[in-house]
Coordinates of N, CA, C and O in Angstrom, one line a residue:
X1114 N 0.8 -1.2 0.0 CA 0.0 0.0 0.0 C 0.9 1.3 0.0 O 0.7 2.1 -0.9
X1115 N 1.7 1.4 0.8 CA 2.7 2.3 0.9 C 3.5 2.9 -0.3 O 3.8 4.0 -0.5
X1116 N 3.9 1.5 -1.1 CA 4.7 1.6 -2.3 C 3.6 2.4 -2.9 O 4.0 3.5 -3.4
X1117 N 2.1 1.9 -2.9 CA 1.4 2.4 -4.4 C 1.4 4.0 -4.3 O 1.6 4.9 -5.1
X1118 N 0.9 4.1 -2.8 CA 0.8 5.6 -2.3 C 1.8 6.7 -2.8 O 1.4 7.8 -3.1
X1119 N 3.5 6.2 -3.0 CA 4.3 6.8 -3.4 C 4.8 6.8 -5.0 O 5.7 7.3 -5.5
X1120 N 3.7 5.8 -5.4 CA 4.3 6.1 -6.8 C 3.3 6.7 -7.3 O 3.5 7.0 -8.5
X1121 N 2.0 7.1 -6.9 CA 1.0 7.6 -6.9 C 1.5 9.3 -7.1 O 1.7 9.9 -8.1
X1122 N 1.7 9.6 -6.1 CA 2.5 11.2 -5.9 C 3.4 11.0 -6.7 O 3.2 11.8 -7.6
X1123 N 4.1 10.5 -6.9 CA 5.6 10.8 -7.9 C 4.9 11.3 -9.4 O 5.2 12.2 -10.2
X1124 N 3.8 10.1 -9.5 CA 3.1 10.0 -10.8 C 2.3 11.6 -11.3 O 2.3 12.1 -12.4
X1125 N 1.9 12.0 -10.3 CA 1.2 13.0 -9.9 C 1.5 14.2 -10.3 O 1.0 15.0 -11.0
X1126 N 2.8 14.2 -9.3 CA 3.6 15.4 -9.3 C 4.7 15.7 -10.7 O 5.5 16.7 -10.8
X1127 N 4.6 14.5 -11.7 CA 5.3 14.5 -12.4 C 4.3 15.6 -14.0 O 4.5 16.6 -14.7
X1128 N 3.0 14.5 -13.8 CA 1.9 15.4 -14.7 C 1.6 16.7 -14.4 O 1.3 17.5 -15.3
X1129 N 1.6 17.0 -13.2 CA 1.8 18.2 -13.3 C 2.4 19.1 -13.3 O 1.9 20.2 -13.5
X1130 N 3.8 19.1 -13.2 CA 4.9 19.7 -13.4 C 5.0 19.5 -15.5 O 5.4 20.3 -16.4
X1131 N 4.7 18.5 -15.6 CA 4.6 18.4 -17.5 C 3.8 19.1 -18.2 O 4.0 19.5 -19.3
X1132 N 2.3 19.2 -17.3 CA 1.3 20.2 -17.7 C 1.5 21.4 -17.6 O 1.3 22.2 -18.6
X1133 N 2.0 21.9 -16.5 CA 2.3 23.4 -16.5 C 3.5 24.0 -17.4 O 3.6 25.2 -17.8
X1134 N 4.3 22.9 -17.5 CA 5.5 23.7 -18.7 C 5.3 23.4 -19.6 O 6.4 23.2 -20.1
X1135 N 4.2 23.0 -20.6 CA 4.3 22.6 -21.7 C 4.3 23.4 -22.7 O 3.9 23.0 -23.8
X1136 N 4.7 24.8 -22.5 CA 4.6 25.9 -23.2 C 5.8 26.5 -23.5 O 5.6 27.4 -22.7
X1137 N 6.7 26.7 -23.8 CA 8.4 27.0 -23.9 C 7.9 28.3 -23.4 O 6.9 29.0 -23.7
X1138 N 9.2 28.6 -22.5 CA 9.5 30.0 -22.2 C 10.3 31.3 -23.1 O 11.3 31.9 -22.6
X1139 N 9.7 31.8 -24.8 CA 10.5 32.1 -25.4 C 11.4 33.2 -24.9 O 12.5 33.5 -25.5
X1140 N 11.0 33.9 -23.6 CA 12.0 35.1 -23.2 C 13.1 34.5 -22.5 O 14.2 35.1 -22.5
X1141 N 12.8 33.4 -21.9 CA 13.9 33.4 -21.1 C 15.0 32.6 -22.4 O 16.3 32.8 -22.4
X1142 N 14.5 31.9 -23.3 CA 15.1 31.1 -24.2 C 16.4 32.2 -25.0 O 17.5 31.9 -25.4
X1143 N 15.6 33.4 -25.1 CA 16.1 34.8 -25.9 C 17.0 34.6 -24.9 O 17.9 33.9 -25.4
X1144 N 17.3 34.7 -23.6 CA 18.4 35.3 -23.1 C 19.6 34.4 -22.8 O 20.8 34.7 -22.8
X1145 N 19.0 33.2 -22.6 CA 19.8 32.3 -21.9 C 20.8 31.5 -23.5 O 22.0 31.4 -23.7
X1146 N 19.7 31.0 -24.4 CA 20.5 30.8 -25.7 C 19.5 31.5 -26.5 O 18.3 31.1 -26.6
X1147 N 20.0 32.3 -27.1 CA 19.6 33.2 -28.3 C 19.7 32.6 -29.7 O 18.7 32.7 -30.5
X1148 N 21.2 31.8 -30.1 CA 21.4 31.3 -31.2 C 20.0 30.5 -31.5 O 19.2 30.8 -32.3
X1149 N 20.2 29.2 -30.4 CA 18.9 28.5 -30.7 C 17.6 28.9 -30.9 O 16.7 28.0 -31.2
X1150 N 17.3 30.0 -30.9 CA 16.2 30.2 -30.9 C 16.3 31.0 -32.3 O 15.3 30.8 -32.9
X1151 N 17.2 31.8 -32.9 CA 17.7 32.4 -34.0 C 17.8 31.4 -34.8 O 17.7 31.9 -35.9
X1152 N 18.0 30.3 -35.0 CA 18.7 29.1 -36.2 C 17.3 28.4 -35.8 O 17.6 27.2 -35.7
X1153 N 15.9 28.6 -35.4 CA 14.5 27.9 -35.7 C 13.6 29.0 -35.8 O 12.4 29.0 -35.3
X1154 N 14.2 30.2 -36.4 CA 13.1 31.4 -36.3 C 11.9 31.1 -37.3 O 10.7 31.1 -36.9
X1155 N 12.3 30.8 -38.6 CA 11.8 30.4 -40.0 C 10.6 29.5 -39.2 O 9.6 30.1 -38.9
X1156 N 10.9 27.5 -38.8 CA 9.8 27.1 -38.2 C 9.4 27.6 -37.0 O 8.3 26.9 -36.8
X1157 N 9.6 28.3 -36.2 CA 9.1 28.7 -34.9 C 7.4 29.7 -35.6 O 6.2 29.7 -35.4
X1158 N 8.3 30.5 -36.5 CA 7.4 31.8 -36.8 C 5.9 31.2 -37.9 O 4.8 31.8 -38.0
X1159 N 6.6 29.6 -38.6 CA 5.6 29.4 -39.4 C 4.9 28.6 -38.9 O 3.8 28.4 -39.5
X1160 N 5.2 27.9 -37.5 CA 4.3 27.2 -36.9 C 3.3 28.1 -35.9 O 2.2 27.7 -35.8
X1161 N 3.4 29.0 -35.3 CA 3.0 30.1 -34.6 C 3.4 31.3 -35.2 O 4.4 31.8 -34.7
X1162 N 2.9 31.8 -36.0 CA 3.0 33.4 -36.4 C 2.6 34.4 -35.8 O 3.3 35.4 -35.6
X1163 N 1.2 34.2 -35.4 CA 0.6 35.4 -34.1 C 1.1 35.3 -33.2 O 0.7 36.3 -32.5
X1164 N 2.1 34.2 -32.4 CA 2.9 34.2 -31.1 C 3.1 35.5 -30.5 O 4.3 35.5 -30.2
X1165 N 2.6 36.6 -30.1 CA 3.3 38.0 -29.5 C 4.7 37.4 -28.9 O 5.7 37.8 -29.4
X1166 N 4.6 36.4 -27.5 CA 5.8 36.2 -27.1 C 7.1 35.9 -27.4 O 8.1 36.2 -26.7
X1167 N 6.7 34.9 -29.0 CA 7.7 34.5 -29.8 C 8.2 35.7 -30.5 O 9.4 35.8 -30.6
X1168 N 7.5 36.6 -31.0 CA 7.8 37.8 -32.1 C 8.6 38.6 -31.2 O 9.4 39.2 -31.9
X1169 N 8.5 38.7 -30.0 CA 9.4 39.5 -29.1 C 10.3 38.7 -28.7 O 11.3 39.3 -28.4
X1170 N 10.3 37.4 -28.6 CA 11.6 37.3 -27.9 C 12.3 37.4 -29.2 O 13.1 38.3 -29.0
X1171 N 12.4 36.8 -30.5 CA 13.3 37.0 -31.0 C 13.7 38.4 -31.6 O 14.7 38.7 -32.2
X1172 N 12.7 39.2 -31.2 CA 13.5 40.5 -31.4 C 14.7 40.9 -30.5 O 15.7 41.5 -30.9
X1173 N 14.3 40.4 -29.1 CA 15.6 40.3 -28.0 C 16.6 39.9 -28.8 O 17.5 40.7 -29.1
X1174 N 16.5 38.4 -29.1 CA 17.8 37.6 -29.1 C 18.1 38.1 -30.6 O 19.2 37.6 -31.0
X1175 N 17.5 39.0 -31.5 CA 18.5 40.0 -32.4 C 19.2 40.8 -32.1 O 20.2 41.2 -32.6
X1176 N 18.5 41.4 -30.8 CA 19.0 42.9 -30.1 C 20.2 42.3 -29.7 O 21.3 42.6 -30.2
X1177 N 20.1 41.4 -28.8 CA 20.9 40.7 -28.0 C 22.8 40.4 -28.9 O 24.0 40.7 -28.8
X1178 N 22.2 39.9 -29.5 CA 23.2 38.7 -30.8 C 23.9 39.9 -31.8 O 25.0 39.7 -32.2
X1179 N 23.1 41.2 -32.1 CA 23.3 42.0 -33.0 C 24.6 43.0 -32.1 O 25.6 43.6 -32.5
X1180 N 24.0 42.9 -30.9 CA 25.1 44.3 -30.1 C 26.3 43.5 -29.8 O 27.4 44.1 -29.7
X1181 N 26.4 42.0 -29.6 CA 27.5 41.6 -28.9 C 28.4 41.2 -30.4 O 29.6 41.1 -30.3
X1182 N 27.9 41.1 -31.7 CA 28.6 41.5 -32.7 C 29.1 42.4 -32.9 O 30.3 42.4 -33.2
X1183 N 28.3 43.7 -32.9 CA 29.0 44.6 -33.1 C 29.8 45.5 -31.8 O 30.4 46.5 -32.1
X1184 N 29.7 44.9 -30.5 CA 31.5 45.3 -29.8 C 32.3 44.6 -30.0 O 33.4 44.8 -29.8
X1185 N 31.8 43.3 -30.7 CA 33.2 42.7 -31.1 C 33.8 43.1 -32.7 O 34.9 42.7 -33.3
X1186 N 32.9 43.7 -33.1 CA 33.7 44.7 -34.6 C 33.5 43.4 -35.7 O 34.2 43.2 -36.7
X1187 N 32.1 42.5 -34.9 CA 32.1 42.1 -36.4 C 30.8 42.0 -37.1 O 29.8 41.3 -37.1
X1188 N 31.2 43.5 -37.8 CA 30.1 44.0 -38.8 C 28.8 43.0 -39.7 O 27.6 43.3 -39.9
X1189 N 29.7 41.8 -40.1 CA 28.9 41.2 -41.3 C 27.7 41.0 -40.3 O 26.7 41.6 -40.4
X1190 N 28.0 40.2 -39.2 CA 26.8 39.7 -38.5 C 26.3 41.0 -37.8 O 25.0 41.2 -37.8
X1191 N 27.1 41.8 -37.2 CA 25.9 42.8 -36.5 C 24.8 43.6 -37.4 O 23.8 44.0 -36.9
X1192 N 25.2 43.9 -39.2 CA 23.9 44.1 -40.1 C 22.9 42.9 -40.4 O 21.7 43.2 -40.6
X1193 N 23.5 41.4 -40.3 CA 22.5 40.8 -40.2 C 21.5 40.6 -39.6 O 20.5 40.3 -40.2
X1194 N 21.3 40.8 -37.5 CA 20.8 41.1 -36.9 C 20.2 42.4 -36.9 O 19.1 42.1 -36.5
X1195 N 20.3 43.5 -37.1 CA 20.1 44.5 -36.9 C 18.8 44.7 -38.3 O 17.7 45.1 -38.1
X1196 N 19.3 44.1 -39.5 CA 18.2 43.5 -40.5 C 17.1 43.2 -40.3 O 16.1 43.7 -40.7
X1197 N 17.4 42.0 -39.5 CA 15.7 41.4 -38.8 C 15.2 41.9 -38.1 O 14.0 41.8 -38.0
X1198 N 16.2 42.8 -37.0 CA 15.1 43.8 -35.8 C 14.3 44.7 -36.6 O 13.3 45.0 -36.0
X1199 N 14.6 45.4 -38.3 CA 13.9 46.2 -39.0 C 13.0 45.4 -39.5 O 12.0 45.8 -39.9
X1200 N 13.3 44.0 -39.5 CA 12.0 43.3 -40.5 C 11.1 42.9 -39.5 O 9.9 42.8 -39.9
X1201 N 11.2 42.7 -38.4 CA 10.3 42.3 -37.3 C 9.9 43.6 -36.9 O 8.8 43.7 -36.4
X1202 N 10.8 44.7 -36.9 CA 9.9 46.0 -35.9 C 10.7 47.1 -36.4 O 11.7 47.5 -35.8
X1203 N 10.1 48.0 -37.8 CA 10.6 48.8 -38.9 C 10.6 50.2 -38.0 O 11.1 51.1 -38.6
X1204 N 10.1 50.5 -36.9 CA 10.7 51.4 -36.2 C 11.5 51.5 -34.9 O 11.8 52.5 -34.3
X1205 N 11.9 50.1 -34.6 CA 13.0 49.8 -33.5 C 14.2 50.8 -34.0 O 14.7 51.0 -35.1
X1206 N 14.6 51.6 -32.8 CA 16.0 52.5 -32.7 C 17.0 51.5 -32.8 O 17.8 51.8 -33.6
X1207 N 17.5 50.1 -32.1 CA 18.4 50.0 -31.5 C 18.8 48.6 -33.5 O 19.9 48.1 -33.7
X1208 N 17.7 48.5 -34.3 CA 18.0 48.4 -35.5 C 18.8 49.5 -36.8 O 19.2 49.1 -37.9
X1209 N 18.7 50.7 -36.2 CA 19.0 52.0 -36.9 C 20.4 52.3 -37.2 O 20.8 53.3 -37.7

């Protein structure tokens, strides 16, 4: 009885921990790995296009990916980023 009781809760606590995250976190994803979420923008955006959350985070992880290119002085990639922050948000400053 004891055994069942405890695989009962494990079982339990497991669905629910699987139900509540079953949603990706795209902001925290923007911060923590940016690339990854940059190298699946194409299916991310065509599987969910109205995503608000998704459309913002990867404007982050442009912002993000675009500035640390360009302190490191390397141009090719910081216009590529800085590209998509204008194609995702044609009046973002930090695309300009």
């Amino acid at each position: 009885m004891e055994i069942a009781l405890r695989f009962f809760t494990i079982v339990s606590i497991l669905l629910i921990a699987g139900c509540s995250s079953s949603k990706p976190d795209f902001a925290r994803i923007a911060q923590s790995d940016p690339d990854w979420l940059i190298t699946r923008e194409d299916s991310l955006l065509k599987a969910t296009p109205d995503n608000d959350h998704l459309n913002q985070a990867l404007l982050n992880a442009h912002i993000g990916q675009g500035q640390t290119a360009y302190d490191a002085r390397d141009w090719e990639t910081a216009i590529f980023h800085y590209q998509r922050i204008l194609e995702r948000s044609p009046h973002h400053t930090q695309g300009r």
